[in-house]
Structure formats: C-alpha cells, structure tokens
XYZ file of C-alpha atoms in Angstrom:
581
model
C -44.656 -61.611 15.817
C -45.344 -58.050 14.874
C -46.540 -55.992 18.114
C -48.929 -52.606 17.543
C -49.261 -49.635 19.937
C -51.925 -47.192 19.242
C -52.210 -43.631 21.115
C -55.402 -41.607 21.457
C -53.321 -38.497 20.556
C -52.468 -38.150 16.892
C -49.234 -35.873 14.902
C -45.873 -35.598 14.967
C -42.668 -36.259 14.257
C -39.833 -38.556 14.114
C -35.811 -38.775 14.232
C -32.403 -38.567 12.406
C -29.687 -39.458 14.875
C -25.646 -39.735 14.907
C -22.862 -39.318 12.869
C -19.211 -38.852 14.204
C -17.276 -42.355 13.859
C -14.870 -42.041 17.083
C -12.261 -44.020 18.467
C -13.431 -46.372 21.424
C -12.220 -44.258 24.123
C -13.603 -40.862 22.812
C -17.484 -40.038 23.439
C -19.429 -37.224 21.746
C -22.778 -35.706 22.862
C -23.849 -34.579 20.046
C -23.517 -34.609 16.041
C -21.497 -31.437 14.619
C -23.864 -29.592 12.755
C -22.468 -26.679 10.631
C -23.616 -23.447 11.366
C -25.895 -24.434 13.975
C -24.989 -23.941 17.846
C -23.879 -27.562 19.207
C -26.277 -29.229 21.828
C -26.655 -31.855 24.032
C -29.603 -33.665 25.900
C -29.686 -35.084 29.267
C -28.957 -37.660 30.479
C -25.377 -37.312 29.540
C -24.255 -39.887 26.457
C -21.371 -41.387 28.247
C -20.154 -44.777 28.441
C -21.951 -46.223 32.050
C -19.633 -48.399 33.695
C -21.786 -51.826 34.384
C -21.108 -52.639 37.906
C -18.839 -55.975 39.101
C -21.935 -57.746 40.399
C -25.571 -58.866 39.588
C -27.971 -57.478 38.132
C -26.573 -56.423 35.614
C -26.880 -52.437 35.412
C -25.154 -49.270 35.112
C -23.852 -46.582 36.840
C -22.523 -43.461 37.616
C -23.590 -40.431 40.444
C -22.007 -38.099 42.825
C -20.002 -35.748 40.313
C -17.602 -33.682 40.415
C -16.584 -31.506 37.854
C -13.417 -29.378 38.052
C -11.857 -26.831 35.119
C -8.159 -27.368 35.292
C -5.732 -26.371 32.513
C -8.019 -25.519 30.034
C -10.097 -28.648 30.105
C -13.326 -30.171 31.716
C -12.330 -32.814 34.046
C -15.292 -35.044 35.138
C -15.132 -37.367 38.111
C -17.957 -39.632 38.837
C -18.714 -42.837 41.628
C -18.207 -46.214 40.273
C -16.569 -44.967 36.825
C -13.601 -47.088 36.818
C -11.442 -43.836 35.918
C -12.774 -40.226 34.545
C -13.358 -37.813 31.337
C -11.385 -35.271 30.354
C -13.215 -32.739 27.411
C -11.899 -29.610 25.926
C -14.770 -28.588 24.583
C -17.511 -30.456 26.950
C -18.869 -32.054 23.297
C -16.187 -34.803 23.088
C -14.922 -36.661 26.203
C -12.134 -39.235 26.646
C -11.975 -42.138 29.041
C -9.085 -41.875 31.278
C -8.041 -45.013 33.316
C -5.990 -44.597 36.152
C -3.878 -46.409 39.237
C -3.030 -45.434 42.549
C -6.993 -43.988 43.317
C -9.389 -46.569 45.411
C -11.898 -45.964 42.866
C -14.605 -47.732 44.056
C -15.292 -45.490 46.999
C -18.330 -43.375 46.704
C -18.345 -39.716 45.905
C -15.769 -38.126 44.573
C -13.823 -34.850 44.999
C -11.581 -32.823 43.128
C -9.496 -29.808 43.841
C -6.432 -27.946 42.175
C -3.759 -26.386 44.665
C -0.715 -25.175 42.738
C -1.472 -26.282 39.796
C -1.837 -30.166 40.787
C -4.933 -32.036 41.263
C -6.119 -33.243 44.307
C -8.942 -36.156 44.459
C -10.867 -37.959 48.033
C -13.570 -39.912 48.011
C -15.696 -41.020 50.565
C -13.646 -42.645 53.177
C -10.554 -42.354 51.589
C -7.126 -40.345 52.471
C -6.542 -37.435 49.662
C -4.516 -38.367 46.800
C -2.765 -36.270 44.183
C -1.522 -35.888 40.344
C 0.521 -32.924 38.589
C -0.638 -34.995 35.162
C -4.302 -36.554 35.403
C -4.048 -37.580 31.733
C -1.617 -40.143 32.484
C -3.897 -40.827 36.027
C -1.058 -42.074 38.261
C -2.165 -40.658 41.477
C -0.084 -41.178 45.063
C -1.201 -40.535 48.437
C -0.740 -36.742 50.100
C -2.749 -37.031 52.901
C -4.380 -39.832 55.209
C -7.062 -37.048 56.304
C -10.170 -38.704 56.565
C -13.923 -37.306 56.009
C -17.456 -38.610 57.076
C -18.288 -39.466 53.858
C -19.525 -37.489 50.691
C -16.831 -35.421 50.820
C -16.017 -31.941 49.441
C -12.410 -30.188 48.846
C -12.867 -25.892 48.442
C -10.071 -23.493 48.379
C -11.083 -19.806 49.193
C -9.740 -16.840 47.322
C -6.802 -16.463 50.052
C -5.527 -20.329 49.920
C -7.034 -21.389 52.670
C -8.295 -24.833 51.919
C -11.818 -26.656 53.724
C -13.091 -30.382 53.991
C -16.915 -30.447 53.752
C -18.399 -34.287 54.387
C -21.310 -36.031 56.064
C -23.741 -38.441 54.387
C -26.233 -39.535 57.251
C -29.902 -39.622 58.218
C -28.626 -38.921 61.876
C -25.430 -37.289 61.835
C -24.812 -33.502 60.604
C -22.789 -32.627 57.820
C -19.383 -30.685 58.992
C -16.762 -28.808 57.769
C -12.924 -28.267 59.099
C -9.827 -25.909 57.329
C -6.419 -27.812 56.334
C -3.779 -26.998 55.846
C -1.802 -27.063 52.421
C 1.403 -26.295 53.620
C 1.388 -29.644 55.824
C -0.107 -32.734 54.070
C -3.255 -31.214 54.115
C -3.401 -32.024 57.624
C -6.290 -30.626 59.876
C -6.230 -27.084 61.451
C -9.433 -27.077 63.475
C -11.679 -29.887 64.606
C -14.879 -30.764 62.793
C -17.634 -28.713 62.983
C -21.142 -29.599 62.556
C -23.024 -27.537 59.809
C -27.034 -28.869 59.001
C -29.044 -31.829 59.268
C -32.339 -32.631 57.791
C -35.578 -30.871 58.649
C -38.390 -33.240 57.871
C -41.291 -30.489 60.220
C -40.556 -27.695 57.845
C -38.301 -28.091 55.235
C -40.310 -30.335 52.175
C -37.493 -31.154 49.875
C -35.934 -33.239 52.832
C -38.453 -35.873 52.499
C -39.523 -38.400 50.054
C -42.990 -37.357 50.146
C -43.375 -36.799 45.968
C -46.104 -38.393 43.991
C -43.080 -39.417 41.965
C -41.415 -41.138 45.076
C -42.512 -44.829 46.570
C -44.289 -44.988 49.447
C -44.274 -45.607 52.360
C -42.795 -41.793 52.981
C -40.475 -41.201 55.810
C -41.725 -39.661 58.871
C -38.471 -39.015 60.745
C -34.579 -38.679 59.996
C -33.756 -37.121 56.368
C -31.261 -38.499 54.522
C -28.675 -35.814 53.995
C -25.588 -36.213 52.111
C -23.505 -34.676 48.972
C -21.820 -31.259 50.294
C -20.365 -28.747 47.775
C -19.119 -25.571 48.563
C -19.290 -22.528 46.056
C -18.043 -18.926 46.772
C -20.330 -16.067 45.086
C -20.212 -12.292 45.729
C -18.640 -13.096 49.001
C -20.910 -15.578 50.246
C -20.499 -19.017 50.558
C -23.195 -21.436 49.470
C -23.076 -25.003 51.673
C -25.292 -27.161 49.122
C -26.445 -30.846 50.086
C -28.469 -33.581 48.842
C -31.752 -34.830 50.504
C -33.946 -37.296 50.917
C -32.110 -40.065 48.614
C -30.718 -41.312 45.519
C -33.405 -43.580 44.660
C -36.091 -40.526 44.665
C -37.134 -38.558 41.915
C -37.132 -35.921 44.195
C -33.393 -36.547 44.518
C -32.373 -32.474 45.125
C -29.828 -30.060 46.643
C -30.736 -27.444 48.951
C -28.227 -24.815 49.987
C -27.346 -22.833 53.084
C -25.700 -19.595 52.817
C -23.047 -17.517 55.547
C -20.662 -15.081 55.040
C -17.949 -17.450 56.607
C -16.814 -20.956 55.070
C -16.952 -22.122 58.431
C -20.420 -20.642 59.113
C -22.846 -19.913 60.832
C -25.079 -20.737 58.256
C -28.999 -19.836 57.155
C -30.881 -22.126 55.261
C -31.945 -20.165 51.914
C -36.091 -20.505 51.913
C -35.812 -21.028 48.288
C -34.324 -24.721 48.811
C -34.240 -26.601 47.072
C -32.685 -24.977 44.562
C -31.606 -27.985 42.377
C -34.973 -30.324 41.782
C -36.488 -32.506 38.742
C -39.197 -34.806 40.265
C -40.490 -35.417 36.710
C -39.941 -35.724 33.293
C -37.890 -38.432 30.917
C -34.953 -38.029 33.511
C -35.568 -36.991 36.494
C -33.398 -36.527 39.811
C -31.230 -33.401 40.646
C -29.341 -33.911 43.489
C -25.613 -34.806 44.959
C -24.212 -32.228 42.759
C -21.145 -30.127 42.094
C -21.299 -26.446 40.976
C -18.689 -25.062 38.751
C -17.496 -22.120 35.945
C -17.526 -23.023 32.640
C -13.909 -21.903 30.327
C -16.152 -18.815 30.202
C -17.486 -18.165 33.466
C -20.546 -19.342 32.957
C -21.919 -21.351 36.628
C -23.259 -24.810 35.452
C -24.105 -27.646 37.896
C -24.095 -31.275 37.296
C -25.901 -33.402 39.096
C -27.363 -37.349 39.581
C -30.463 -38.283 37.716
C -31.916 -41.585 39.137
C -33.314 -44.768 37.326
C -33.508 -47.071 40.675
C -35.053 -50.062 39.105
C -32.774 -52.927 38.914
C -31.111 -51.307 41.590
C -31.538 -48.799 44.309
C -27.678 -47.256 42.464
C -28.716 -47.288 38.888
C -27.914 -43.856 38.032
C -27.001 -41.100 35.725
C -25.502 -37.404 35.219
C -27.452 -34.347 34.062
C -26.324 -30.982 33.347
C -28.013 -28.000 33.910
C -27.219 -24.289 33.507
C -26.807 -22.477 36.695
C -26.169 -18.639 38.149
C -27.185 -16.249 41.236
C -29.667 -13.399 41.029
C -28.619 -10.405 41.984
C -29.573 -10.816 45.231
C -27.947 -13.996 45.349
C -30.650 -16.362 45.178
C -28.761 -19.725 43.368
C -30.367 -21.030 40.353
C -30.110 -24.478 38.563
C -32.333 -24.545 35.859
C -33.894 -27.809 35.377
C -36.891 -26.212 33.346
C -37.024 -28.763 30.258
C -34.038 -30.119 31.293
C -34.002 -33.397 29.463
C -34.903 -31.491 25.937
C -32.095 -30.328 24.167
C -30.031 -27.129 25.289
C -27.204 -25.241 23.984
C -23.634 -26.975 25.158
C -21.607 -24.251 27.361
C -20.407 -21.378 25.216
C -23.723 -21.652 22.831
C -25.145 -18.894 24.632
C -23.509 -15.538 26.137
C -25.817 -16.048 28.928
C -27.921 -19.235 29.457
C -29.971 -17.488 32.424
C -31.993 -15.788 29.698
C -32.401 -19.005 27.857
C -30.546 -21.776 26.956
C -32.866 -24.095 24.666
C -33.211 -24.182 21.014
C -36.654 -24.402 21.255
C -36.383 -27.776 19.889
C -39.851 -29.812 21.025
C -40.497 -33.445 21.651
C -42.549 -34.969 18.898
C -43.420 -38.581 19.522
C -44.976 -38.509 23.087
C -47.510 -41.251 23.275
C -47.840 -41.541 19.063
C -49.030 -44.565 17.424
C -45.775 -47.205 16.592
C -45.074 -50.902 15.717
C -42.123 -53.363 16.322
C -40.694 -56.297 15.028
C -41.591 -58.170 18.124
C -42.163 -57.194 21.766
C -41.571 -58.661 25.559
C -45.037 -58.573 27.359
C -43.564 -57.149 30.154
C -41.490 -54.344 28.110
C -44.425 -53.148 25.742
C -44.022 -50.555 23.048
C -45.741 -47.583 24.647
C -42.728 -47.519 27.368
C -40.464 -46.173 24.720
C -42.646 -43.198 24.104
C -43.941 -42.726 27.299
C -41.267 -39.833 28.731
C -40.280 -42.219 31.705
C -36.571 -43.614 31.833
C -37.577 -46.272 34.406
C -39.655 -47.924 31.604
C -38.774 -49.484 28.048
C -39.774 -51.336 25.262
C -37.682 -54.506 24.252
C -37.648 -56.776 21.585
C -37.902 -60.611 22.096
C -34.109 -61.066 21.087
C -31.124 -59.031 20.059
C -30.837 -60.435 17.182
C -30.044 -58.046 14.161
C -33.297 -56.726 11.994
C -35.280 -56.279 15.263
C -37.043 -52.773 14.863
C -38.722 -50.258 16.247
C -41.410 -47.787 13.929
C -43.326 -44.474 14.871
C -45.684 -42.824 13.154
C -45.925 -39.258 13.804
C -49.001 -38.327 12.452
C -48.424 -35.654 10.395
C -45.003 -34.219 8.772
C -42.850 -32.474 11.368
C -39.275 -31.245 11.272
C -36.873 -33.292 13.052
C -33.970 -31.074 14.478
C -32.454 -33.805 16.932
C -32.875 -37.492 18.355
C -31.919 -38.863 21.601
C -31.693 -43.106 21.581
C -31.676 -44.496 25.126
C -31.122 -48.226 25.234
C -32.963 -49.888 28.220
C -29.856 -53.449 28.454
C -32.941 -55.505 28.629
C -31.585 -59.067 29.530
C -27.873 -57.730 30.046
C -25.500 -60.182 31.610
C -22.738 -57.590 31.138
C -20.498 -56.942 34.411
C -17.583 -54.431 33.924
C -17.157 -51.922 31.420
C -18.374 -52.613 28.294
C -15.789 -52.155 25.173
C -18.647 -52.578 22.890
C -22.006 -51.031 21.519
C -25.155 -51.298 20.304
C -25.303 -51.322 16.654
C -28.156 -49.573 14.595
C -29.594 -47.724 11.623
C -32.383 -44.642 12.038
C -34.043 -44.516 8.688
C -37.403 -41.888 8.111
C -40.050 -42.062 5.358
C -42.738 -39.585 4.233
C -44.905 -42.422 3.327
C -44.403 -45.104 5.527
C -43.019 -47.010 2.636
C -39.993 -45.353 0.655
C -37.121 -44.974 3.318
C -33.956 -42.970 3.813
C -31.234 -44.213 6.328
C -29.799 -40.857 7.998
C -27.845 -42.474 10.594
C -25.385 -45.544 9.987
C -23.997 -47.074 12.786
C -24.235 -50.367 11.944
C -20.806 -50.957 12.235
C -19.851 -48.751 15.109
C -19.353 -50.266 18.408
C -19.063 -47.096 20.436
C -20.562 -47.579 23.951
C -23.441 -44.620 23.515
C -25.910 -45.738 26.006
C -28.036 -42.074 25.765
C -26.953 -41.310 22.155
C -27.858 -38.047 20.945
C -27.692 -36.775 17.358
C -28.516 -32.972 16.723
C -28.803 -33.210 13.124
C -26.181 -30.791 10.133
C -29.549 -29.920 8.586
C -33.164 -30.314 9.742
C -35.340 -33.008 8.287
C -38.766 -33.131 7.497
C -40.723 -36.503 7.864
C -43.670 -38.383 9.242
C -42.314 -42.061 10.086
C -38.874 -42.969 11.280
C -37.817 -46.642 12.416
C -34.500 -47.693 14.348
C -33.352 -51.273 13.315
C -31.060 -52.844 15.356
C -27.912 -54.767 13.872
C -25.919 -55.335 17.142
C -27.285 -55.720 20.438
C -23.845 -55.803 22.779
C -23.579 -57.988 25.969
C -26.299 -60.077 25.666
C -28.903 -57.437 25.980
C -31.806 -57.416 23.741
C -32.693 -54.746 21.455
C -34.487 -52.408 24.128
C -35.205 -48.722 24.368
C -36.448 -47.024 27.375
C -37.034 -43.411 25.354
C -37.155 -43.194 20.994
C -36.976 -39.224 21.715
C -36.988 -36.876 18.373
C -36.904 -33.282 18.703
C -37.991 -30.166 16.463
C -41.263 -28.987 15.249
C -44.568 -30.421 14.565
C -45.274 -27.317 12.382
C -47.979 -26.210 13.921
C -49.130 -23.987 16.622
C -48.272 -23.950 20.728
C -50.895 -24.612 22.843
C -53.013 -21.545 24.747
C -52.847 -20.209 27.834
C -53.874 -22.481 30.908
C -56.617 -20.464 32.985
C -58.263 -20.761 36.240
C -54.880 -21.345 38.076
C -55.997 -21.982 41.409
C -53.827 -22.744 44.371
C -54.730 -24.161 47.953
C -52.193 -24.727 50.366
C -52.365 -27.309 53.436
C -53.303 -25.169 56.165
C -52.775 -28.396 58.488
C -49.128 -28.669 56.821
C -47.480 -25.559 55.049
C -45.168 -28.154 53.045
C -47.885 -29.053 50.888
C -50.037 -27.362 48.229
C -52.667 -28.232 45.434
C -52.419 -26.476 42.186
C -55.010 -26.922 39.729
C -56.060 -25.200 36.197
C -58.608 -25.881 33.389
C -57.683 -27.898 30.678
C -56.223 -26.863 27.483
C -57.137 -28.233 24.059
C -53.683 -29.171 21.906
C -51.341 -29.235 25.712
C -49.244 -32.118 25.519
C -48.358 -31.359 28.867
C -47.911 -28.524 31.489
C -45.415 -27.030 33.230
C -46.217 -25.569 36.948
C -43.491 -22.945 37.763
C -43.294 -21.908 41.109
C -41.057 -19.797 43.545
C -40.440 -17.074 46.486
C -41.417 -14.224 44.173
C -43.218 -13.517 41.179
C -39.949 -12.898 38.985
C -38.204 -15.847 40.573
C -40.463 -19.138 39.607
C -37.064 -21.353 39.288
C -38.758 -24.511 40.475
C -41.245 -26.611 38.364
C -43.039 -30.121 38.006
C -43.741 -31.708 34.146
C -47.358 -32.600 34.439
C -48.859 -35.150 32.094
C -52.532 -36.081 31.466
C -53.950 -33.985 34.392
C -54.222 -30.051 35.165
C -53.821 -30.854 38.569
C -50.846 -31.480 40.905
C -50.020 -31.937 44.782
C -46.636 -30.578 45.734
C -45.182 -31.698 48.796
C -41.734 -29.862 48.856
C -42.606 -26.412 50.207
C -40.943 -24.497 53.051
C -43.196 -23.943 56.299
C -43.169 -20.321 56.721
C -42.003 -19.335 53.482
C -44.607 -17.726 50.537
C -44.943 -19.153 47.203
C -46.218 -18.143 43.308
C -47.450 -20.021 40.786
C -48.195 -20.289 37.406
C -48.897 -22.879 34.765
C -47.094 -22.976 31.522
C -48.635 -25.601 28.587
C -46.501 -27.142 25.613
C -46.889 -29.261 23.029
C -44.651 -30.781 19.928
C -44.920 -26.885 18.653
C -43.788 -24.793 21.161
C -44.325 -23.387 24.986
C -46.972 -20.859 26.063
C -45.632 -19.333 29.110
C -48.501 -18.679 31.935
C -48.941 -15.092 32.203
C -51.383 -15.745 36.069
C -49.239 -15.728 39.137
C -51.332 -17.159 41.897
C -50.435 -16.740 45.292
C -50.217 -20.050 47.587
C-alpha cells in the first residue's frame, strides 16, 4: 500500500548521491567532484561492524586517531580491526591478529617509528607494519580503563586511564627504554562535578530522564600538548546521552596539577541529525591542522549503538580549545580543503528536505515516513519488506540546487551479527516534474557496506523531486532510512535576524539558563551560540520548532553570552545581539 506524509512547511530540494565503484575493503566519504573541494558529512560513512550478539545493531566509539607514516590510522571499539586513509577520503579495512580487539577503547601511540596500541584492560601491544596488523605483546602494564598513551616532546612517555562514576581518572610516566614499564605510581587527576560543573550530568532536554543527582560518569582521557600546556580532556556523563561531551583540564605539567578550563565542555552536540561529542581523541592533520574525532550516539536498540564524527578543532590564542561542532552533521570541507578551518570550514551547502511533503511504496506503522526527514538519527522510516522496487519520494516544493546527499540506512529488521560483507543496493533518481526521471546514482549492483553514504555531487543539480528505490536490502533488513538528507540551495533567501534575545539564568542553580527570542518568518531552525566571551561563542544547541531553549550545561561561577543565529534551506543569518546570562 502506498503511504503519504504531508508537512505544513512547503519548498525545497532533493538529492543526487554516489558514484565511486570500490573494492569491498575500500570505503569513500564522498564522490570526487572535479574542481570542487572534496567533503564529507557526519556521521562518518564507514562500514559499522554489527556486534556478535542480539539485537542486531552496529557499532563503533572511543577513537583514536593517530598520523603515522604519512597516513591516517583510525582505531575504533568493537571494529574487528582498523582504517588506514592517505587522504582521509578513502579508507581501507585492515584485519589484524595478535590485538584482544574486543576490549573497549582504544589507544595508539608511535615510539621510534613503531606503533603501539592498549585498550581498556589490556597489556600494550606493538607493530613496526600495521598494514599487515600482526601485533605482539611489549608490555603487561595495565590501566583503569579508557586508556590513553602520550609521548612529550622530550620522549618521556604517560598512561592516562579511568572510566568510573566513583573513581578519578589518573595518570603515571613509563618508561620506553624498559617494556614500557611504570616509573611512578598512579596519580589521581579529576572526577566529576555534578554541584557546579553542567556538562557532567545528563540533565539535557535531549537526555532521558530520570537525571542523575550524584556520581558523574567520567571516562575517555586524551592528552594533547599545545603552546606548552597540556590539555587532560575526558568524557562525561555517558555514551547513551546526547549530551555525550569532553571537557578538558589544563596544567603546565603532564603530571599536573591541573585547572578545570571554565569553558568545558569544549567538545558538545546535544542536537541535531547526529548528535553526541564525547570520548574523543585530538590530533594534527598531514598539515597541522588540530581535528578531533569523537562518538556520536544512537542508543536505541542498544545503550552501545554508536558512531564517529569529525569535527575541526584548534586553540585561541589564549589557549582556549575549540571543537567546532557548529553544523556539524552538514557537509564540511575534508582536511586540507581549507588553509584554516577555524575561519570556516563549510561549503555553505544547506539542508533542503526538513519536514517536506513525501510518499513511499509502503510503510511500517511504527517506522512512518516523516522519521526520515525529521533530522533525528534515532528515528527512521522503513518499508514493509526489503524486497527490491521499495521506494522512497520527496517533494521539495519548489526547484532547488542539490550540491550533496547523505543516505543513512536505519537495518530495520536486521538479523545480521558480525561484519557485514555486503550492502544495500539502490538507485537515487530526481525529476522536475514529478513524472520524467533521471537516475544520477547507480548502485544497484554495488554491494559496498555504506551505512551513512554520502555523495557530494561532480556538478550541481537542479530539481524539485528525487526518489531512492531500493534493489538490495542486505542481511535481512528492510529497506529503511533513518535520514534522506540532500544538501545545496533552495534558491532563495536566508532567514532574518532573530530579535528580542532574552536570557534568564537560574539564580537557584547557576548551571541552568533560559534563552528565548521572537520568532522569525522563513527560520527553519535556530542556532543558540553561546560562550565565556563575546568573540568566543564555540558552544551551541540546533533548535527546532520553538525560539526558546533551557540549557542545563553551564559552569557555576563562570559568565556566559548569547546569541541566536536562524537558517533555513538558503543560508545562515548570524545573530548580531550578544546577551549577557
């Protein structure tokens, strides 16, 4: 039976998707497109390992990414192995022996030019040739769980670990000469601050109740060195939260004493398609740029249903550490687009199908076809079977130009365990009239595992209607999409400027605040930007179908600005009113 969703808001635009036919092993992010900077759109498009046991679901969290000879090297829990990329556009599955794989959290570290990996309780193994991944044992050194590996500018080498709602993170120096044996005892860095410190508490709109009213979940340490200061980052208040975020403290030792930074958290995407920024590793792209890569959380099936994000990162030059997560499931430039992604790393590329008016081929009650436009990954559409010719149609509205297209299939009905070596199959075609159709993606032969594919497109199109028909649906999943996301320009103009920004803090409890603004006629949605200082509003919240919003992660003590940006399938109008709160 044919299935109907209708929107109240009308326009926009539609998709074009994929193109590179790849060997089974290699994954790209993105579509070449000549003469156009190459981009990618979070969540990453890799191949999710489904997990050994029921429900069926995927997974992968807790990264680590390390530059070693030349190449990206990306190590993630629950993988089954790791990616190697030489140009962060392309990656290849490497399997491996001699690693305990399955333990949580991995970390990676080069010392003299071999590779070092631990996970959480696990010795420390190493490699001189990860492509091959035959790994031995170097060291029965043992952490607390979450661990991280960080070698100084003079050699000297550090264990970082804790992942506990009671016990502190710590830190101890080894030593690389011998085994990478310890040199000092552990020594007891941070725990959670649920009184003062907001982002250590699942206390989000976004999060479940009921909230947690003592103990913080803290976990994830990664160590970065910047203009001689060394930033302890860690994860709080858990995976499962949309809150998921890092905070950071910051000494002048790697061994401390260290000050929490009032900016914390640093890393944070409570909303939006993907959401989730924490248990993260920092690192320098082949040009220097910082980026940091972090877990974005679905949670549904299961409380470890998980993804990666990237995000561009750097430090102010009075060290403040940024990870931008502004947009940060749209499409941005891959590292290298930009000279320097602090001053701007998107295409400008806008989302043009939130909420528009679309049809199917048939639809699960449960799974209905608004969930595929509704910018929530925890949600999806799905077709009554998997059966090839199941489809799903949008209609924009109005002509737009499509620039890029990110498909995100939901595994409705899955009974997949283990990694898939198979994919779904499809075709993307788009129409100008809803009845004459052009196919400009063909993979309906192409079983590449692309579970978040994304297709920036060689040359822009222009179109009203697009539909995605499914000709494979792999492991027994039906045809199911939790986002149909097309990118580009609805051709017309960006919203105005949100006014009446008005900001009341809790005077009863200095972690929570109440922003509000008037309405704005064409907003899709708005952006609230916040932070310490007027020219440092790093933090933000996606706000949909209200100009209103209740933070909750706020520092006691600390001062805050705001403003409100609004957007649209057109463009972004930045707020100009900085509010005090």
């Amino acid at each position: 039976m044919k299935s109907t969703f209708t929107s109240s808001k009308t326009c926009l635009s539609l998709v074009s998707l994929l193109a590179l036919y790849l060997p089974s092993l290699l994954y790209s992010t993105h579509a070449s497109a000549a003469g156009r900077a190459p981009t990618f759109c979070n969540p990453m498009d890799l191949p999710y390992c489904f997990q050994n046991e029921l429900p069926s679901r995927r997974e992968a969290a807790d990264p680590a990414m390390i530059v070693y000879k030349g190449e990206y090297w990306l190590f993630a829990s629950k993988s089954q192995g790791y990616w190697r990329s030489k140009d962060f556009l392309h990656w290849i599955f490497v399997t491996q022996t001699g690693l305990p794989i399955d333990n949580y959290a991995p970390a990676v570290l080069e010392i003299d030019s071999k590779l070092y990996w631990t996970a959480g309780g696990a010795g420390i193994y190493e490699t001189d040739d990860p492509g091959k991944g035959v790994w031995k044992l170097a060291s029965d050194t043992q952490n607390q769980g979450d661990p991280d590996l960080f070698k100084d500018d003079d050699g000297r080498v550090y264990l970082y670990s804790g992942c506990s709602d009671k016990d502190p993170i710590v830190g101890q120096e080894l030593d690389p000469k011998n085994g990478l044996k310890p040199l000092t005892d552990k020594k007891p860095f941070l725990v959670g601050v649920i009184a003062s410190h907001g982002g250590d508490i699942p206390a989000e709109p976004t999060d479940a109740p009921p909230y947690k009213k003592d103990g913080a979940w803290i976990e994830g340490s990664w160590m970065t060195k910047h203009g001689g200061k060394y930033y302890l980052q860690y994860s709080a208040p858990g995976t499962q939260y949309k809150s998921y975020n890092d905070g950071v403290y910051v000494s002048d030792h790697p061994l401390g004493p260290f000050t929490y930074a009032p900016y914390s958290p640093f890393s944070f995407k409570p909303t939006g398609f993907a959401a989730g920024a924490g248990h993260s590793s920092t690192f320098q792209d082949l040009g220097g740029r910082f980026w940091h890569v972090s877990t974005m959380t679905i949670s549904i099936r299961h409380m470890f249903e998980r993804r990666l994000g990237f995000f561009p990162a750097w430090f102010t030059r009075d060290g403040q550490m940024v990870a931008d997560t502004y947009l940060g499931d749209y499409p941005q430039y891959a590292p290298g687009g930009v000279k320097d992604p602090s001053k701007g790393n998107s295409p400008g590329w806008m989302l043009l199908d939130y909420k528009k008016t679309a049809t199917a081929s048939s639809t699960l009650d449960a799974h209905p076809i608004d969930a595929a436009f509704d910018e929530d990954m925890r949600s999806w559409w799905s077709a009554s079977t998997g059966d090839p010719g199941e489809w799903l149609q949008v209609d924009l509205g109005k002509p737009c130009r499509i620039d890029a297209a990110q498909i995100n299939f939901a595994d409705e009905g899955s009974t997949q365990l283990g990694r898939l070596q198979d994919g779904y199959g499809y075709k993307l075609d788009v129409s100008s009239d809803g009845t004459h159709w052009t196919t400009i993606v063909d993979r309906s032969t192409d079983r590449r595992d692309a579970p978040h594919d994304y297709a920036q497109l060689d040359n822009p199109v222009k179109a009203r209607y697009a539909r995605i028909t499914n000709t494979h649906s792999p492991g027994g999943a039906k045809f199911s999409l939790s986002g149909l996301r097309l990118f580009g320009s609805g051709l017309g103009k960006a919203p105005g400027k949100a006014a009446g920004v008005q900001v009341k803090r809790d005077a009863a409890d200095g972690r929570q605040a109440t922003i509000a603004w008037q309405a704005v006629p064409g907003a899709d949605a708005y952006i609230v930007r916040y932070g310490i200082a007027k020219d440092k509003l790093f933090s933000n919240y996606q706000v949909y179908g209200a100009n209103s919003l209740d933070i909750h992660t706020l520092n006691v003590g600390v001062n805050y600005f705001f403003t409100v940006d609004t957007i649209n399938d057109t463009g972004v109008t930045k707020g100009t009113s900085i509010t005090h709160g």
